[in-house]
Structure formats: structure tokens, C-alpha cells
Amino acid sequence: MSGQPQTAMTPANSSRTVPSRFPVLEIFGPTVQGEGMVIGQKTMFVRTAGCDYACSWCDSAFTWDGTAKADIRLLEADDIYEELCETAGGEDRFSHVTLSGGNPALLAGLGEFISLLHSRGKRAALETQGSRWQDWFTEIDELTLSPKPPSSGMKTDWEMLDSIIHQLSAAGSAFSLKVVVFDVCDLDYAVQVQQRYPDVQLFIQAGNDRLDEADASVLLIHLAGRYEQLVSEVIERPSLNRARVLPQLHAWIWGNKRGV
């Protein structure tokens, strides 16, 4: 799955463009955002398929590993919005939509959907690793850039991340950085990110290393311990004085359950 939107043109004698269609895997909510700069925000989620990364600890690998290929639907912006309203139980039941993946930044035409959300009085948030730029980034109300640390097995394209942050800053966009931490090397990476972008708010989050744990109460105890340890380690690092340390709120509440 390339993750690219499916677009088409009408015959050559027409200037009308057929609306883009987007590979959607999940639409769910209302729930609360469990991570990053809008943690705790009541929101709806639209999860797109396709990713240019393959993180070793990805908690949504089904978006890119082929296991959920049969669940992918190619939907136009109007279709997505209609399903959001149906899923929420009415248009008045939500005012915020989070775009997640996979990597929604693969979808060049997604600005159509952002414009539709704004026309209906809804705010849009985006979660992406900062590996691709799209012009519609500047239309996002809250954008989280989450470059992946060493434990992910992925390599950060620092020049691309530099460029994205420069363009967002120039546009006056509301954005932040988030690093998920599993070990000391990841925490060192978070320090590197903070030092490279000292003027950008950094969120550090304790990663979920038990994606196969079916008992949410058991997972909560484990994650709370990991969070406490991460807080202790961040406190000892003056280079992270401005960082904010977060749990994965959704994992604390619902464990490894999907669609919440």
C-alpha cells in the first residue's frame, strides 16, 4: 500500500477534478487523545493506511504490514465526514478530529478533508513522524511531530525534519515534538532533539513495551512503573528541564484495545 491518494481527472476538455479518495482503516470515537500536545482532548480519530516507516514497537503495525489490507476503504472527504458524524452519534457530538496512521503525511490531497472540517467548525490535529512535508500541514490546528528514536530501528532524516520545523515556524503553526522512550538510548535521542530544536515544546512519553498484554489492569501497573522511572530519569537531566513527561493515557485506560 503506497499510501498515496487515488485521484483522477475528467476528460481533457473539462477542468473539473474528481475529489481525492483516501485509504482509511478506522474511524472511531468520541474518545480522548492519549498522547502529545492535546492529551486529554475529546476527539474523533481517522486512521489512514500506509506508512514509510516500520518501527519495531509500532502499536498500529496493521496500518502498514498488510494484516488489515482487506479493511482499507478508499473514501472521499465527504464520506469520511459523514461517517464521523454517524460514528459520533451526531455532528454536535464532536468538535475535534485527529488524523493518525500509519502516516497521514503520505496523502498529498488530504488538505481537501482539512478544509471540509474547518468549514464545519471542527479543529484538526495530526500525528506524523516528520519524514514528509505537505503544504496542508500549515492548515492543521495542532500538529505533533514524533521522530522515532533508536529503539524503533528507524533513521531520522534530520534535514527533512529541519525543513518541516522551519516551514511550520514561518507559518506560525501550532506544533510540538514528541519522543517515545523505551530505553536510555532513546532518552539520549530526546536530549538531541531538544538541543537541536530548543524553541519547540518537547513531550517525552513512556513507550508501551507489552503490546501483547491482554489484561488492561496488569498493563496499567506495568506502564505506571515505566512512567515513574522515566520521570525520575528526566528529572536528573538538566538538558530536559523544559520537557513535559507523559504517559500513554489511552493505554492506561483501555490497555491494548483497538478503536478507542
XYZ file of C-alpha atoms in Angstrom:
260
model
C 0.000 0.000 0.000
C 1.712 3.181 -1.137
C -0.471 5.460 0.970
C -0.980 7.848 -1.948
C -4.497 9.230 -2.519
C -6.326 7.941 -5.558
C -7.193 10.829 -7.853
C -8.484 11.049 -11.386
C -9.313 13.702 -13.958
C -12.388 14.111 -16.092
C -11.862 14.192 -19.890
C -9.322 16.631 -21.311
C -11.986 19.138 -22.357
C -13.060 19.593 -18.716
C -11.258 21.466 -15.920
C -13.200 19.681 -13.187
C -11.122 17.477 -10.856
C -12.566 14.335 -9.320
C -12.263 14.511 -5.493
C -9.396 12.627 -3.916
C -10.030 9.334 -2.182
C -8.086 8.373 0.917
C -7.148 4.927 2.281
C -8.989 4.757 5.596
C -8.643 1.874 8.053
C -10.523 3.132 11.094
C -12.900 5.892 12.110
C -13.718 5.885 15.803
C -14.676 7.991 18.800
C -15.594 10.104 20.572
C -12.631 9.279 22.780
C -9.806 11.277 24.328
C -6.403 11.914 22.832
C -3.876 9.813 24.720
C -0.649 11.473 23.658
C 1.192 14.666 22.864
C 0.249 18.321 22.962
C -3.522 17.785 23.194
C -3.532 14.848 25.620
C -6.952 14.526 27.229
C -8.709 16.350 24.371
C -12.066 14.874 23.415
C -11.652 13.875 19.781
C -12.653 11.647 16.894
C -9.990 9.605 15.115
C -9.429 8.950 11.427
C -6.690 6.352 10.933
C -5.232 6.118 7.445
C -3.377 3.181 5.924
C 0.205 3.187 4.689
C 3.465 4.226 6.307
C 7.001 4.925 5.161
C 8.369 3.534 8.451
C 8.260 0.085 10.053
C 9.023 0.750 13.721
C 9.914 -2.340 15.734
C 7.476 -1.460 18.524
C 4.691 0.112 16.443
C 1.324 -0.203 18.204
C -0.545 0.153 14.914
C 1.537 -2.027 12.596
C -1.693 -3.226 10.980
C -1.730 0.089 9.108
C 1.320 -0.923 7.037
C 2.161 -4.632 7.472
C -0.636 -5.965 5.272
C -2.596 -7.734 8.019
C -5.526 -5.301 7.689
C -5.354 -4.868 3.910
C -8.930 -6.123 3.495
C -10.178 -3.392 5.858
C -8.874 -0.461 3.793
C -11.583 1.682 2.229
C -10.950 4.432 -0.306
C -13.151 7.291 0.856
C -13.713 10.863 -0.299
C -13.620 13.710 2.210
C -17.420 13.952 2.320
C -17.685 10.208 3.003
C -15.239 10.442 5.903
C -17.079 13.371 7.427
C -20.454 11.650 7.110
C -19.071 8.553 8.843
C -17.542 10.677 11.591
C -20.976 12.142 12.316
C -22.627 8.712 12.263
C -19.977 7.154 14.492
C -20.097 10.044 16.964
C -23.891 9.915 17.146
C -24.364 13.333 15.592
C -22.441 16.315 14.243
C -22.813 18.128 17.557
C -21.079 15.315 19.456
C -17.559 16.345 18.417
C -15.548 19.432 17.539
C -12.072 17.916 17.122
C -10.661 15.285 14.734
C -7.264 13.595 14.973
C -5.591 12.260 11.830
C -3.379 9.298 12.621
C -1.896 6.282 10.910
C 0.310 4.891 9.614
C 1.491 8.194 8.317
C -1.212 10.569 7.030
C 1.573 12.781 5.637
C 1.798 10.388 2.681
C -1.517 11.774 1.422
C -0.901 14.842 -0.701
C -4.587 15.638 -1.193
C -5.629 15.448 2.445
C -5.977 19.226 2.524
C -9.435 18.696 0.992
C -10.543 16.963 4.170
C -8.919 19.571 6.438
C -10.778 22.323 4.584
C -14.047 20.428 4.965
C -13.507 20.034 8.717
C -12.838 23.746 9.120
C -15.904 24.633 7.065
C -17.965 22.631 9.568
C -16.384 24.330 12.572
C -14.139 21.410 13.545
C -10.490 21.514 14.571
C -7.917 19.142 13.115
C -4.897 17.524 14.738
C -2.201 15.475 13.028
C 0.308 12.895 14.243
C 3.282 12.229 11.953
C 6.948 11.315 12.303
C 8.251 14.275 10.324
C 9.534 12.311 7.338
C 7.383 14.032 4.696
C 6.187 17.592 4.116
C 2.746 18.501 2.804
C 1.552 22.052 2.200
C -1.651 21.327 4.128
C 0.414 20.974 7.326
C 0.014 24.719 7.850
C -3.782 24.253 7.986
C -3.583 21.792 10.898
C -4.652 23.264 14.244
C -2.388 21.052 16.415
C 0.438 19.165 14.737
C 2.589 16.629 16.567
C 5.948 15.682 15.045
C 7.145 12.403 16.511
C 10.601 11.470 15.180
C 11.476 7.898 16.024
C 14.271 7.042 18.497
C 16.919 4.306 18.095
C 14.762 1.530 19.587
C 12.394 1.866 16.619
C 15.069 0.698 14.186
C 14.381 3.747 12.009
C 16.787 6.523 10.970
C 15.819 10.174 11.360
C 16.142 12.372 8.273
C 17.337 15.443 10.144
C 17.406 17.653 7.048
C 13.762 16.876 6.345
C 12.785 17.449 9.968
C 14.719 20.744 9.945
C 12.819 21.819 6.839
C 9.408 20.875 8.258
C 10.038 22.714 11.514
C 11.325 25.771 9.657
C 8.222 25.911 7.444
C 5.813 25.390 10.325
C 7.566 28.071 12.375
C 7.492 30.522 9.468
C 3.757 29.896 9.051
C 3.075 30.446 12.756
C 1.602 26.944 13.067
C 0.812 25.314 16.405
C 3.085 22.284 16.614
C 5.237 20.331 19.011
C 7.729 17.463 19.156
C 7.175 14.116 20.854
C 9.684 11.342 21.510
C 8.588 7.922 22.716
C 11.174 6.445 25.098
C 11.868 2.763 25.718
C 15.467 2.842 26.972
C 18.389 5.109 27.835
C 19.460 5.431 24.188
C 16.001 6.775 23.384
C 16.304 9.281 26.217
C 19.672 10.404 24.842
C 17.920 10.848 21.494
C 15.283 13.018 23.188
C 18.083 15.204 24.521
C 19.454 15.504 20.984
C 16.024 16.547 19.700
C 15.625 19.158 22.463
C 19.065 20.610 21.806
C 18.515 20.758 18.053
C 15.111 22.467 18.407
C 15.315 24.388 21.711
C 12.380 26.678 20.900
C 9.919 23.855 20.204
C 7.952 22.286 23.044
C 9.078 18.683 23.560
C 6.921 15.948 25.026
C 8.597 12.754 26.228
C 6.425 9.694 26.542
C 6.983 6.305 28.150
C 6.539 3.643 25.471
C 4.313 0.589 25.750
C 6.592 -2.457 25.555
C 3.850 -5.022 26.214
C 1.614 -4.855 23.157
C 0.590 -8.482 23.654
C -0.742 -7.978 27.205
C -4.478 -8.699 27.141
C -5.247 -7.737 30.743
C -5.614 -3.948 30.923
C -5.239 -3.880 34.714
C -1.923 -5.756 34.540
C -0.707 -3.448 31.767
C -1.652 -0.349 33.775
C 0.548 -1.382 36.703
C 3.448 -2.049 34.351
C 3.057 1.219 32.424
C 2.704 3.261 35.605
C 6.033 1.849 36.771
C 7.675 2.695 33.447
C 6.270 6.216 33.617
C 7.554 6.720 37.162
C 11.014 5.551 36.069
C 11.014 7.886 33.061
C 10.010 10.847 35.238
C 12.924 10.073 37.571
C 15.373 9.903 34.670
C 14.163 13.141 33.090
C 14.404 14.947 36.434
C 18.097 14.054 36.572
C 18.824 15.627 33.173
C 19.147 19.437 33.164
C 19.099 19.330 29.360
C 15.434 18.279 29.603
C 14.293 20.985 32.019
C 11.686 22.255 29.549
C 10.392 18.847 28.502
C 6.998 17.534 29.550
C 6.774 13.874 30.513
C 3.611 11.995 29.575
C 2.103 8.546 29.919
C 0.173 6.891 27.095
C -3.198 7.838 28.528
C -5.257 5.616 26.248
C -3.164 2.557 27.161
C -3.663 3.336 30.866
C -7.441 3.396 30.412
C -8.109 0.764 27.746
C -4.923 -1.285 27.573
C -4.099 -2.592 24.096
C -7.670 -2.427 22.830
C -8.079 -1.009 19.294
C -10.552 1.656 18.255
C -10.607 3.691 21.473
